[in-house]
Every structure is written in structure tokens, then in C-alpha cells.
Amino acid sequence: MPQVIVTTSRKVGTAHHAEARLWAERLQTEVVPRADLSLPALLASAGATGVLVVGGDRVTYHEPRRELVYFFHPGMARRRLRNYTAGRGDPMLTAMRLQAGDTVLDCTLGRGTDATLAAHVAGPTGRVVGLEKMPVLAWMTIDGLQHYEIDDRLTREAMRRVEAHCADYAEALPRQETDSFEVVYFDPLFDQPVAGASGMVPLRQLASDEPVTVAALEEARRVARRCVVIKQRVGTPLWAQLPFPLTLVSGGKSNIEYGVIVAA
């Protein structure tokens, strides 16, 4: 039996059933009729651990055993974009030295917040490609970036420009041409969560916890024309483990920083 199944809310119409079938195709799983079962009962009967529910105001993903409920939203994208356009800058963009027309490969897309900001700066003449390994997270982000309605034109336009894919960067990077992106970006899960970042808990539960490897960074340096940027918490042991010259860019008032590796 599959680990993840798709179902609908209890009272939905034909359109929602068609949407459920689409999600099942994306996740390569099956639609299990909801009937009148609770989600824990439905999962128990199907022998699955997680269920994506179509219906109501949004698509949601549930894992009752972990008390996990996840739905797409653009996170801090609007606030960060407003700060940037107001002239207050953004540490990630400073680390990338990003400008209009640039190309960015985001290897750890998550919910697409960083990619959205990069897409705004790169603009219509640039290109931002995002890769997310975990299928549920990837497809909810792919769908959300294209369809989530937000009452901010600049954020909405930037979200729509992100080219999001369900893919493992460890497999995708070797297939990229040398010097094919200005910037290759990584935002892996921190070894320890940042204090006060409670909104990241559901995302941490869904995302891959695999650390960035030296082999992947070697490929990233080949693919990048300008630099490779890695986001981490301040004091991470990762910096000492890297065999490349590294420049650190402060995350400002937050407890994060960006490691910048010059392209090969």
C-alpha cells in the first residue's frame, strides 16, 4: 500500500473529484473515497501514513501520527519583497549579488519563498529554477506558486515566474551545463532549528533532512558562473567542513548567515 494517499473533503462536487485524481497522478498514488471516515480511520483502512485532502478552501496534507498539517503559503515572501522595494535590502540577495536578467538555480525550493524573491529581482528577462526532492512538498509548491492568490501584484508576478520541479538536486546538478546559472543556491534544513521559527515546523517535517555534500557543491561550483550560496544558522559546523574558500554574509538581525563560495 502507498505511504501517501489522496482523498477529498466529505462534501465535494465533481470538480473536486477530478482535482483529486490529478493530485494522485502527480504523487503516483491512488484516490481513496472519503465516505464518512475521519482521516485517522481512512489512513488506517488504507494502510497509509499521510493523506492529501482536496476540497474546501485549499489542498492540505495530513499525517495525524506526527500531528502534521501542511498547506501552501508564500511564507515571508511578501514582507521580504516589500522591505527590498522600500530600500531596506535583503541579505540573501546581497550574498547572491543578484540583478535583473540573472539566472538562479534553487536546489532546495521548499515553499518557494527565496525563489520568489529571486524571481522578482531577476525579473522577466531572468530565470529562476527551483528543485524540490520531496514529492508532497514539491507538488504543493509547484501548484501553489502557479495558483495561490495573494493580494500583492509584485509577489504574485514573481511567484508565477518561478520554474518549479519535483527533482533531487544530487541527480539534477550533474545534468546541468557548465556555467549555466549565475547563482546556485542551497537552503538545507539547519542542523538545529532557529529559535522562534515555529512557523517552520511543518515545513521541517516534510522537507528532506539530508545535508549538502561536498560532491554536490563541487557540481554546483561547476554549474554556477558567479557563486554558490548556502543559507545556514549562525555558528553552523558546516562552514568548517567545507574545503572551499568561503565568505560569510550576515543575515542581519536574524540568527542566520549566508556562505558564499566563488564559482569554479
CSV table of C-alpha atoms in Angstrom, one decimal:
chain,number,residue,atom,x,y,z
A,1,MET,CA,0.0,0.0,0.0
A,2,PRO,CA,1.2,3.6,-0.7
A,3,GLN,CA,2.6,5.7,2.1
A,4,VAL,CA,0.6,8.7,0.9
A,5,ILE,CA,-3.0,8.7,-0.5
A,6,VAL,CA,-5.3,11.3,-1.8
A,7,THR,CA,-8.9,11.9,-0.8
A,8,THR,CA,-11.5,14.7,-0.7
A,9,SER,CA,-13.4,16.6,1.9
A,10,ARG,CA,-16.6,14.9,3.0
A,11,LYS,CA,-19.0,17.0,0.8
A,12,VAL,CA,-17.5,18.0,-2.5
A,13,GLY,CA,-18.6,18.2,-6.1
A,14,THR,CA,-17.4,16.6,-9.4
A,15,ALA,CA,-14.7,19.2,-9.9
A,16,HIS,CA,-13.0,18.3,-6.6
A,17,HIS,CA,-13.1,14.6,-7.5
A,18,ALA,CA,-11.3,15.4,-10.8
A,19,GLU,CA,-8.8,17.5,-8.9
A,20,ALA,CA,-8.2,14.6,-6.5
A,21,ARG,CA,-7.4,12.3,-9.5
A,22,LEU,CA,-4.9,15.0,-10.8
A,23,TRP,CA,-3.1,15.1,-7.4
A,24,ALA,CA,-3.0,11.2,-7.3
A,25,GLU,CA,-1.3,11.3,-10.7
A,26,ARG,CA,1.2,13.8,-9.6
A,27,LEU,CA,2.1,11.8,-6.4
A,28,GLN,CA,1.9,8.5,-8.3
A,29,THR,CA,-0.6,7.1,-5.8
A,30,GLU,CA,-4.4,6.4,-5.5
A,31,VAL,CA,-7.6,8.3,-4.6
A,32,VAL,CA,-9.3,6.7,-1.7
A,33,PRO,CA,-13.0,7.6,-1.3
A,34,ARG,CA,-13.6,9.6,1.9
A,35,ALA,CA,-17.1,8.2,2.7
A,36,ASP,CA,-17.7,9.4,6.2
A,37,LEU,CA,-14.4,8.4,7.8
A,38,SER,CA,-12.1,10.6,9.9
A,39,LEU,CA,-8.6,11.0,8.4
A,40,PRO,CA,-7.0,8.6,11.0
A,41,ALA,CA,-9.6,6.0,10.2
A,42,LEU,CA,-9.2,6.5,6.5
A,43,LEU,CA,-5.4,6.1,6.8
A,44,ALA,CA,-5.7,3.0,8.9
A,45,SER,CA,-8.0,1.4,6.4
A,46,ALA,CA,-5.7,2.2,3.5
A,47,GLY,CA,-2.5,1.3,5.4
A,48,ALA,CA,-1.0,4.7,4.6
A,49,THR,CA,0.8,7.3,6.8
A,50,GLY,CA,-0.2,10.5,5.0
A,51,VAL,CA,-3.2,11.9,3.1
A,52,LEU,CA,-3.6,14.9,0.8
A,53,VAL,CA,-7.1,16.3,1.1
A,54,VAL,CA,-8.7,18.1,-1.8
A,55,GLY,CA,-11.7,20.3,-1.1
A,56,GLY,CA,-12.7,23.4,0.9
A,57,ASP,CA,-10.6,26.5,0.5
A,58,ARG,CA,-7.3,24.8,-0.1
A,59,VAL,CA,-5.4,21.5,-0.5
A,60,THR,CA,-4.0,20.2,2.8
A,61,TYR,CA,-1.6,17.4,3.7
A,62,HIS,CA,-2.1,15.5,7.0
A,63,GLU,CA,-0.1,13.0,9.0
A,64,PRO,CA,-2.1,12.5,12.2
A,65,ARG,CA,0.6,10.4,13.9
A,66,ARG,CA,3.0,13.3,13.7
A,67,GLU,CA,0.3,15.9,14.3
A,68,LEU,CA,1.3,17.4,10.9
A,69,VAL,CA,-0.9,19.6,8.9
A,70,TYR,CA,0.6,21.4,5.9
A,71,PHE,CA,-0.7,23.7,3.2
A,72,PHE,CA,1.0,26.0,0.8
A,73,HIS,CA,1.5,29.7,1.5
A,74,PRO,CA,4.3,32.0,0.3
A,75,GLY,CA,5.8,32.5,3.8
A,76,MET,CA,7.7,35.7,4.3
A,77,ALA,CA,7.9,36.4,0.5
A,78,ARG,CA,5.6,39.4,0.5
A,79,ARG,CA,7.2,41.0,3.6
A,80,ARG,CA,10.8,40.5,2.3
A,81,LEU,CA,9.8,41.8,-1.1
A,82,ARG,CA,8.3,44.9,0.4
A,83,ASN,CA,11.4,45.5,2.5
A,84,TYR,CA,13.5,45.1,-0.5
A,85,THR,CA,11.5,47.5,-2.7
A,86,ALA,CA,11.5,50.0,0.2
A,87,GLY,CA,15.3,50.1,0.0
A,88,ARG,CA,16.0,48.0,3.1
A,89,GLY,CA,17.8,45.3,1.2
A,90,ASP,CA,17.8,41.5,1.7
A,91,PRO,CA,20.8,39.5,2.9
A,92,MET,CA,20.2,36.6,0.5
A,93,LEU,CA,20.1,39.0,-2.4
A,94,THR,CA,23.3,40.7,-1.1
A,95,ALA,CA,25.0,37.3,-0.9
A,96,MET,CA,24.0,36.4,-4.5
A,97,ARG,CA,24.8,39.9,-5.8
A,98,LEU,CA,21.6,39.4,-7.8
A,99,GLN,CA,20.5,41.8,-10.6
A,100,ALA,CA,17.9,41.9,-13.4
A,101,GLY,CA,18.4,39.3,-16.1
A,102,ASP,CA,20.3,36.9,-13.8
A,103,THR,CA,19.6,33.1,-13.6
A,104,VAL,CA,19.3,31.2,-10.4
A,105,LEU,CA,19.1,27.5,-9.6
A,106,ASP,CA,17.5,27.0,-6.2
A,107,CYS,CA,18.3,23.4,-5.2
A,108,THR,CA,16.2,23.3,-2.1
A,109,LEU,CA,12.9,25.0,-3.1
A,110,GLY,CA,10.8,24.2,-0.1
A,111,ARG,CA,7.7,26.5,-0.2
A,112,GLY,CA,9.5,28.8,-2.7
A,113,THR,CA,9.9,31.9,-0.6
A,114,ASP,CA,13.6,32.5,-1.5
A,115,ALA,CA,12.9,31.7,-5.2
A,116,THR,CA,10.0,34.2,-5.3
A,117,LEU,CA,12.3,37.0,-4.0
A,118,ALA,CA,15.0,36.0,-6.5
A,119,ALA,CA,12.4,35.9,-9.3
A,120,HIS,CA,11.3,39.5,-8.5
A,121,VAL,CA,14.9,40.8,-8.8
A,122,ALA,CA,15.9,38.7,-11.8
A,123,GLY,CA,12.7,39.9,-13.5
A,124,PRO,CA,11.1,38.9,-16.8
A,125,THR,CA,14.5,38.8,-18.5
A,126,GLY,CA,16.0,36.5,-15.9
A,127,ARG,CA,15.2,32.9,-14.9
A,128,VAL,CA,14.7,31.2,-11.5
A,129,VAL,CA,14.5,27.4,-11.5
A,130,GLY,CA,13.6,25.6,-8.2
A,131,LEU,CA,14.2,21.9,-7.4
A,132,GLU,CA,12.4,20.1,-4.5
A,133,LYS,CA,13.1,16.5,-3.8
A,134,MET,CA,10.2,15.5,-1.5
A,135,PRO,CA,7.1,14.8,-3.7
A,136,VAL,CA,4.4,16.1,-1.4
A,137,LEU,CA,6.2,19.3,-0.7
A,138,ALA,CA,7.3,19.7,-4.3
A,139,TRP,CA,3.9,19.4,-5.9
A,140,MET,CA,2.2,21.5,-3.3
A,141,THR,CA,4.7,24.3,-4.0
A,142,ILE,CA,4.5,23.8,-7.8
A,143,ASP,CA,0.8,24.2,-7.6
A,144,GLY,CA,0.9,27.0,-5.1
A,145,LEU,CA,3.4,29.1,-7.0
A,146,GLN,CA,1.1,29.0,-10.0
A,147,HIS,CA,-2.3,29.3,-8.4
A,148,TYR,CA,-2.1,30.8,-4.9
A,149,GLU,CA,-3.9,34.1,-4.9
A,150,ILE,CA,-2.2,36.9,-3.0
A,151,ASP,CA,-3.3,40.5,-2.8
A,152,ASP,CA,0.1,41.8,-3.8
A,153,ARG,CA,0.9,42.2,-7.5
A,154,LEU,CA,4.7,42.1,-7.3
A,155,THR,CA,4.7,39.0,-5.1
A,156,ARG,CA,2.1,37.2,-7.3
A,157,GLU,CA,4.0,38.0,-10.6
A,158,ALA,CA,7.3,36.8,-9.0
A,159,MET,CA,5.7,33.6,-7.8
A,160,ARG,CA,4.4,32.8,-11.3
A,161,ARG,CA,7.8,33.3,-12.8
A,162,VAL,CA,9.5,30.5,-10.7
A,163,GLU,CA,10.0,27.3,-12.7
A,164,ALA,CA,9.4,24.7,-10.0
A,165,HIS,CA,10.2,21.0,-10.5
A,166,CYS,CA,10.0,17.8,-8.4
A,167,ALA,CA,13.6,16.7,-8.6
A,168,ASP,CA,16.6,15.8,-6.5
A,169,TYR,CA,19.5,18.3,-6.9
A,170,ALA,CA,22.0,15.5,-6.4
A,171,GLU,CA,20.7,13.9,-9.7
A,172,ALA,CA,19.9,17.2,-11.5
A,173,LEU,CA,23.1,19.1,-11.0
A,174,PRO,CA,25.4,16.7,-13.0
A,175,ARG,CA,23.0,17.1,-15.9
A,176,GLN,CA,23.3,20.9,-16.0
A,177,GLU,CA,25.7,22.5,-18.4
A,178,THR,CA,28.8,24.2,-17.1
A,179,ASP,CA,28.3,27.9,-16.2
A,180,SER,CA,24.6,27.6,-17.0
A,181,PHE,CA,23.3,29.7,-14.0
A,182,GLU,CA,24.8,32.8,-12.4
A,183,VAL,CA,23.9,31.5,-8.9
A,184,VAL,CA,23.3,28.1,-7.4
A,185,TYR,CA,21.5,28.3,-4.1
A,186,PHE,CA,21.0,25.9,-1.2
A,187,ASP,CA,18.9,26.3,1.9
A,188,PRO,CA,19.1,22.9,3.5
A,189,LEU,CA,17.5,22.1,6.9
A,190,PHE,CA,19.6,23.6,9.6
A,191,ASP,CA,21.2,21.0,12.0
A,192,GLN,CA,19.3,22.8,14.8
A,193,PRO,CA,16.2,24.9,14.2
A,194,VAL,CA,16.4,28.6,14.7
A,195,ALA,CA,14.8,29.7,18.0
A,196,GLY,CA,11.4,31.3,17.5
A,197,ALA,CA,10.8,29.9,14.0
A,198,SER,CA,7.7,27.9,15.0
A,199,GLY,CA,6.2,28.6,11.5
A,200,MET,CA,8.9,26.4,10.0
A,201,VAL,CA,7.9,23.3,12.0
A,202,PRO,CA,5.5,21.7,9.4
A,203,LEU,CA,8.0,22.5,6.6
A,204,ARG,CA,10.8,20.9,8.5
A,205,GLN,CA,8.7,17.8,9.0
A,206,LEU,CA,8.1,17.5,5.2
A,207,ALA,CA,11.5,18.5,3.8
A,208,SER,CA,14.5,16.3,3.3
A,209,ASP,CA,17.0,16.3,6.2
A,210,GLU,CA,19.9,15.2,4.1
A,211,PRO,CA,22.9,17.5,4.4
A,212,VAL,CA,24.6,19.2,1.4
A,213,THR,CA,27.5,17.1,0.3
A,214,VAL,CA,30.9,18.3,-0.9
A,215,ALA,CA,30.2,16.4,-4.2
A,216,ALA,CA,27.0,18.4,-4.7
A,217,LEU,CA,28.8,21.6,-4.0
A,218,GLU,CA,31.6,20.7,-6.5
A,219,GLU,CA,28.9,20.2,-9.1
A,220,ALA,CA,27.2,23.5,-8.1
A,221,ARG,CA,30.5,25.4,-8.5
A,222,ARG,CA,30.8,24.0,-12.0
A,223,VAL,CA,27.2,25.0,-12.9
A,224,ALA,CA,27.5,28.5,-11.3
A,225,ARG,CA,29.1,31.4,-13.2
A,226,ARG,CA,29.3,33.7,-10.2
A,227,CYS,CA,28.9,31.9,-6.9
A,228,VAL,CA,27.2,29.2,-4.8
A,229,VAL,CA,25.3,30.5,-1.8
A,230,ILE,CA,24.3,28.4,1.2
A,231,LYS,CA,22.0,29.6,3.9
A,232,GLN,CA,22.6,28.3,7.5
A,233,ARG,CA,22.2,29.3,11.1
A,234,VAL,CA,25.0,31.3,12.7
A,235,GLY,CA,27.7,29.1,14.1
A,236,THR,CA,26.8,26.1,12.0
A,237,PRO,CA,29.6,23.4,11.9
A,238,LEU,CA,29.1,23.1,8.2
A,239,TRP,CA,31.4,26.0,7.4
A,240,ALA,CA,34.4,24.3,9.0
A,241,GLN,CA,33.7,21.1,7.0
A,242,LEU,CA,33.8,22.8,3.5
A,243,PRO,CA,37.1,22.5,1.6
A,244,PHE,CA,36.4,25.8,-0.4
A,245,PRO,CA,37.2,29.4,0.4
A,246,LEU,CA,34.1,30.9,2.0
A,247,THR,CA,32.8,34.4,2.5
A,248,LEU,CA,30.1,34.9,5.1
A,249,VAL,CA,27.3,37.4,4.7
A,250,SER,CA,25.3,38.3,7.8
A,251,GLY,CA,21.6,37.7,7.9
A,252,GLY,CA,21.1,41.0,9.7
A,253,LYS,CA,19.1,40.8,12.9
A,254,SER,CA,18.2,37.1,12.3
A,255,ASN,CA,20.2,34.2,13.6
A,256,ILE,CA,21.2,33.1,10.0
A,257,GLU,CA,24.0,33.8,7.7
A,258,TYR,CA,24.9,33.0,4.1
A,259,GLY,CA,28.1,31.2,3.0
A,260,VAL,CA,29.3,32.4,-0.4
A,261,ILE,CA,31.6,30.1,-2.5
A,262,VAL,CA,33.1,31.6,-5.6
A,263,ALA,CA,32.3,29.5,-8.8
A,264,ALA,CA,35.0,27.2,-10.1
